[in-house]
Amino acid sequence: MTSKNALKEYNKGINYLKTSCLKCRFNPDYTSAIPYLKSAADEFHNSSNFQKEIEARHNLTTCFQKEESFWEEGKEHEKICKIYLNQLNNPSEAFNSIESAYISYNKNHSYEDGIKALMKASDNFIENENQEEAEKCLESAFDGIKKYYHVMTMNENESHMYIYDCIDKYIDCLYGKEKYKKSIEISKKSAELIKKEKSDEIDMLDKYYGLQAISEILDNHENKYRDTLEKGMNVN
């Protein structure tokens, strides 16, 4: 398909979003618009027409939102994030897009997908030397962990390691920026969450007390780290 044909597909999709008394279409037909917009977006990408691809995918997010297909909406926001970051070098818009993806996944109760999307985006930001946006992704992910930790850890048959991988990544990011007060806060809150909801995960609980103590040492709180270490030792 050529870029010219992609534009035809795009216009077909947009026409389904318009009401028409002549066609007896009194409400937008989101379902019919989706395949045309998808086809157009993919071809715009193949022909490096990234601004038009973003336009098509934004319309797709609207369609999926109206159809309450929130997981698909999140996927489109993820694709937009990648375009802004990798093709258009716009980290600010890339972050806005991945935040939108995270919100969409949460609306679908796909909390794991939301956390993993933010973690993946954080890695991509780091590769592109966008440290501020990388930290903001991990901060948003940690806020989600605090809010949904109980729900995300309810199923004993599922692995929850992605949660702790995310927390570790966030603390490591804070260490790298010498934000020790913040790393103390994150380590402490992580230990509190585990102690309240998953007290049987002794190794994890002990680890975050240890990381809190390290952060206190780095932040020159030598009068506090011993108490924190003692909490860790008393876990067993």
Short mmCIF file of C-alpha atoms in Angstrom, two decimals:
data_model
loop_
_atom_site.label_atom_id
_atom_site.label_comp_id
_atom_site.label_asym_id
_atom_site.label_seq_id
_atom_site.Cartn_x
_atom_site.Cartn_y
_atom_site.Cartn_z
CA MET A 1 0.00 0.00 0.00
CA THR A 2 1.36 3.45 -0.92
CA SER A 3 1.18 6.53 1.28
CA LYS A 4 -1.53 7.83 -1.05
CA ASN A 5 -3.60 4.70 -0.45
CA ALA A 6 -2.92 4.98 3.27
CA LEU A 7 -4.50 8.44 3.20
CA LYS A 8 -7.55 6.97 1.44
CA GLU A 9 -7.84 4.33 4.17
CA TYR A 10 -7.45 7.03 6.81
CA ASN A 11 -10.19 9.17 5.26
CA LYS A 12 -12.52 6.16 5.09
CA GLY A 13 -11.97 5.60 8.79
CA ILE A 14 -12.54 9.27 9.62
CA ASN A 15 -15.75 9.31 7.60
CA TYR A 16 -17.16 6.59 9.86
CA LEU A 17 -16.57 8.92 12.80
CA LYS A 18 -18.72 11.61 11.23
CA THR A 19 -22.49 11.72 11.52
CA SER A 20 -24.53 11.96 8.33
CA CYS A 21 -28.25 12.46 7.93
CA LEU A 22 -27.99 11.42 4.28
CA LYS A 23 -26.43 8.10 5.28
CA CYS A 24 -28.74 7.74 8.30
CA ARG A 25 -25.66 7.67 10.52
CA PHE A 26 -26.68 9.59 13.61
CA ASN A 27 -23.77 8.42 15.77
CA PRO A 28 -20.11 7.77 14.98
CA ASP A 29 -19.45 4.17 13.90
CA TYR A 30 -16.30 3.44 15.90
CA THR A 31 -16.29 -0.28 15.13
CA SER A 32 -16.26 0.24 11.37
CA ALA A 33 -13.61 2.97 11.59
CA ILE A 34 -11.05 0.83 13.46
CA PRO A 35 -9.77 -1.46 10.66
CA TYR A 36 -9.30 1.45 8.26
CA LEU A 37 -7.46 3.55 10.83
CA LYS A 38 -5.27 0.57 11.80
CA SER A 39 -4.35 -0.12 8.20
CA ALA A 40 -3.60 3.56 7.58
CA ALA A 41 -1.50 3.90 10.73
CA ASP A 42 0.66 0.91 9.85
CA GLU A 43 1.26 2.15 6.32
CA PHE A 44 2.00 5.70 7.48
CA HIS A 45 4.65 4.14 9.71
CA ASN A 46 6.12 2.11 6.86
CA SER A 47 6.38 5.24 4.72
CA SER A 48 7.91 7.24 7.63
CA ASN A 49 4.95 9.63 7.77
CA PHE A 50 5.06 9.64 11.56
CA GLN A 51 2.95 12.72 12.23
CA LYS A 52 0.13 11.24 10.21
CA GLU A 53 0.61 7.90 11.96
CA ILE A 54 0.21 9.63 15.32
CA GLU A 55 -2.96 11.30 14.08
CA ALA A 56 -4.37 7.94 13.00
CA ARG A 57 -3.44 6.24 16.26
CA HIS A 58 -4.94 9.05 18.34
CA ASN A 59 -8.19 8.48 16.49
CA LEU A 60 -7.84 4.78 17.22
CA THR A 61 -7.48 5.49 20.95
CA THR A 62 -10.74 7.43 20.78
CA CYS A 63 -12.46 4.53 19.01
CA PHE A 64 -11.23 1.97 21.52
CA GLN A 65 -12.15 4.21 24.43
CA LYS A 66 -15.69 4.65 23.12
CA GLU A 67 -15.91 0.88 22.59
CA GLU A 68 -14.54 0.38 26.13
CA SER A 69 -11.69 -1.69 24.71
CA PHE A 70 -9.25 -0.15 27.16
CA TRP A 71 -6.45 -2.68 26.70
CA GLU A 72 -6.33 -1.96 22.95
CA GLU A 73 -6.46 1.75 23.74
CA GLY A 74 -3.39 1.31 25.94
CA LYS A 75 -1.51 -0.51 23.17
CA GLU A 76 -2.09 2.37 20.76
CA HIS A 77 -0.81 4.88 23.33
CA GLU A 78 2.31 2.72 23.73
CA LYS A 79 2.90 2.83 19.97
CA ILE A 80 2.52 6.61 19.99
CA CYS A 81 5.05 6.81 22.83
CA LYS A 82 7.61 4.89 20.75
CA ILE A 83 7.13 7.19 17.76
CA TYR A 84 7.62 10.33 19.83
CA LEU A 85 10.73 8.90 21.45
CA ASN A 86 12.45 6.97 18.67
CA GLN A 87 11.40 8.82 15.53
CA LEU A 88 10.52 12.37 16.60
CA ASN A 89 12.88 12.81 19.59
CA ASN A 90 10.15 14.32 21.74
CA PRO A 91 10.57 12.79 25.22
CA SER A 92 7.96 15.05 26.80
CA GLU A 93 5.17 13.85 24.48
CA ALA A 94 6.50 10.30 24.75
CA PHE A 95 6.05 10.44 28.52
CA ASN A 96 2.52 11.87 28.17
CA SER A 97 1.67 8.98 25.84
CA ILE A 98 2.98 6.25 28.13
CA GLU A 99 1.09 7.81 31.03
CA SER A 100 -2.06 7.61 28.91
CA ALA A 101 -1.28 3.95 28.16
CA TYR A 102 -0.88 3.27 31.88
CA ILE A 103 -4.25 4.88 32.64
CA SER A 104 -5.92 2.81 29.91
CA TYR A 105 -4.48 -0.45 31.24
CA ASN A 106 -5.67 0.43 34.73
CA LYS A 107 -9.19 1.06 33.42
CA ASN A 108 -9.04 -2.49 32.07
CA HIS A 109 -7.72 -3.73 35.46
CA SER A 110 -4.57 -4.85 33.59
CA TYR A 111 -2.31 -3.54 36.33
CA GLU A 112 0.63 -5.76 35.44
CA ASP A 113 0.59 -4.57 31.82
CA GLY A 114 0.51 -0.97 33.02
CA ILE A 115 3.50 -1.39 35.33
CA LYS A 116 5.48 -3.28 32.70
CA ALA A 117 4.71 -0.62 30.07
CA LEU A 118 6.13 2.08 32.33
CA MET A 119 9.20 -0.04 33.11
CA LYS A 120 9.86 -0.70 29.44
CA ALA A 121 9.42 2.98 28.61
CA SER A 122 11.84 3.86 31.43
CA ASP A 123 14.49 1.62 29.84
CA ASN A 124 13.90 3.28 26.48
CA PHE A 125 14.20 6.74 28.00
CA ILE A 126 17.50 5.75 29.63
CA GLU A 127 18.82 4.44 26.29
CA ASN A 128 17.96 7.82 24.78
CA GLU A 129 19.56 9.65 27.74
CA ASN A 130 16.26 11.08 28.95
CA GLN A 131 16.89 10.50 32.63
CA GLU A 132 14.14 12.80 33.92
CA GLU A 133 11.40 11.00 31.97
CA ALA A 134 12.83 7.62 33.00
CA GLU A 135 12.51 8.57 36.67
CA LYS A 136 8.99 9.92 36.14
CA CYS A 137 7.95 6.57 34.61
CA LEU A 138 9.25 4.68 37.65
CA GLU A 139 7.63 7.15 40.02
CA SER A 140 4.26 6.62 38.31
CA ALA A 141 4.76 2.85 38.43
CA PHE A 142 5.53 2.97 42.15
CA ASP A 143 2.43 5.07 42.79
CA GLY A 144 0.46 2.34 41.03
CA ILE A 145 2.12 -0.37 43.12
CA LYS A 146 1.17 1.48 46.30
CA LYS A 147 -2.43 1.82 45.11
CA TYR A 148 -2.97 -1.67 43.66
CA TYR A 149 -0.44 -3.85 45.54
CA HIS A 150 -3.16 -5.81 47.34
CA VAL A 151 -4.99 -6.60 44.09
CA MET A 152 -1.81 -7.40 42.14
CA THR A 153 -0.63 -9.92 44.75
CA MET A 154 -3.94 -11.68 45.45
CA ASN A 155 -3.30 -14.63 43.14
CA GLU A 156 -0.77 -16.88 44.87
CA ASN A 157 -0.20 -18.86 41.66
CA GLU A 158 1.14 -15.87 39.75
CA SER A 159 4.64 -14.43 39.96
CA HIS A 160 4.84 -10.95 41.44
CA MET A 161 8.53 -10.44 40.74
CA TYR A 162 7.81 -7.69 38.23
CA ILE A 163 6.59 -5.57 41.17
CA TYR A 164 9.86 -5.92 43.05
CA ASP A 165 11.89 -5.53 39.85
CA CYS A 166 10.15 -2.20 39.34
CA ILE A 167 10.82 -1.06 42.92
CA ASP A 168 14.47 -2.10 42.64
CA LYS A 169 14.81 -0.22 39.35
CA TYR A 170 13.31 2.90 40.93
CA ILE A 171 15.60 2.76 43.97
CA ASP A 172 18.62 2.18 41.71
CA CYS A 173 17.59 5.22 39.65
CA LEU A 174 17.40 7.32 42.82
CA TYR A 175 20.82 6.07 43.95
CA GLY A 176 22.27 7.10 40.60
CA LYS A 177 20.97 10.64 41.12
CA GLU A 178 22.03 10.68 44.79
CA LYS A 179 18.42 11.21 45.87
CA TYR A 180 18.93 9.33 49.10
CA LYS A 181 16.05 10.88 51.03
CA LYS A 182 13.68 9.72 48.32
CA SER A 183 15.23 6.24 48.25
CA ILE A 184 14.72 6.04 52.04
CA GLU A 185 11.05 6.89 51.52
CA ILE A 186 10.58 4.32 48.74
CA SER A 187 12.41 1.53 50.61
CA LYS A 188 10.44 2.21 53.79
CA LYS A 189 7.09 2.28 51.99
CA SER A 190 7.94 -0.94 50.14
CA ALA A 191 8.72 -2.71 53.42
CA GLU A 192 5.46 -1.42 54.91
CA LEU A 193 3.44 -2.70 51.94
CA ILE A 194 4.99 -6.17 52.13
CA LYS A 195 4.65 -6.35 55.92
CA LYS A 196 0.95 -5.45 55.69
CA GLU A 197 -0.07 -7.56 52.67
CA LYS A 198 2.57 -10.28 52.15
CA SER A 199 4.32 -10.75 55.49
CA ASP A 200 5.35 -14.27 54.47
CA GLU A 201 7.70 -12.86 51.82
CA ILE A 202 10.51 -12.57 54.35
CA ASP A 203 13.36 -12.23 51.86
CA MET A 204 11.72 -9.24 50.17
CA LEU A 205 10.86 -7.60 53.45
CA ASP A 206 14.41 -8.06 54.68
CA LYS A 207 15.81 -6.67 51.42
CA TYR A 208 13.89 -3.40 51.60
CA TYR A 209 14.85 -2.84 55.22
CA GLY A 210 18.44 -3.36 54.06
CA LEU A 211 18.06 -0.90 51.19
CA GLN A 212 16.50 1.61 53.55
CA ALA A 213 19.50 1.25 55.87
CA ILE A 214 21.94 1.73 52.97
CA SER A 215 20.06 4.86 51.93
CA GLU A 216 20.23 6.20 55.49
CA ILE A 217 23.98 5.61 55.60
CA LEU A 218 24.42 7.38 52.25
CA ASP A 219 22.28 10.25 53.54
CA ASN A 220 24.41 10.49 56.70
CA HIS A 221 21.71 9.18 59.03
CA GLU A 222 24.00 6.89 61.00
CA ASN A 223 21.76 7.22 64.05
CA LYS A 224 18.85 5.70 62.11
CA TYR A 225 20.28 2.90 60.04
CA ARG A 226 20.96 0.65 63.06
CA ASP A 227 17.28 0.75 64.03
CA THR A 228 16.33 -0.10 60.45
CA LEU A 229 18.76 -3.02 60.33
CA GLU A 230 17.33 -4.28 63.58
CA LYS A 231 13.85 -4.27 62.05
CA GLY A 232 15.22 -6.36 59.24
CA MET A 233 16.84 -8.85 61.61
CA ASN A 234 13.60 -9.17 63.56
CA VAL A 235 11.69 -10.16 60.43
CA ASN A 236 12.82 -13.76 60.84
#
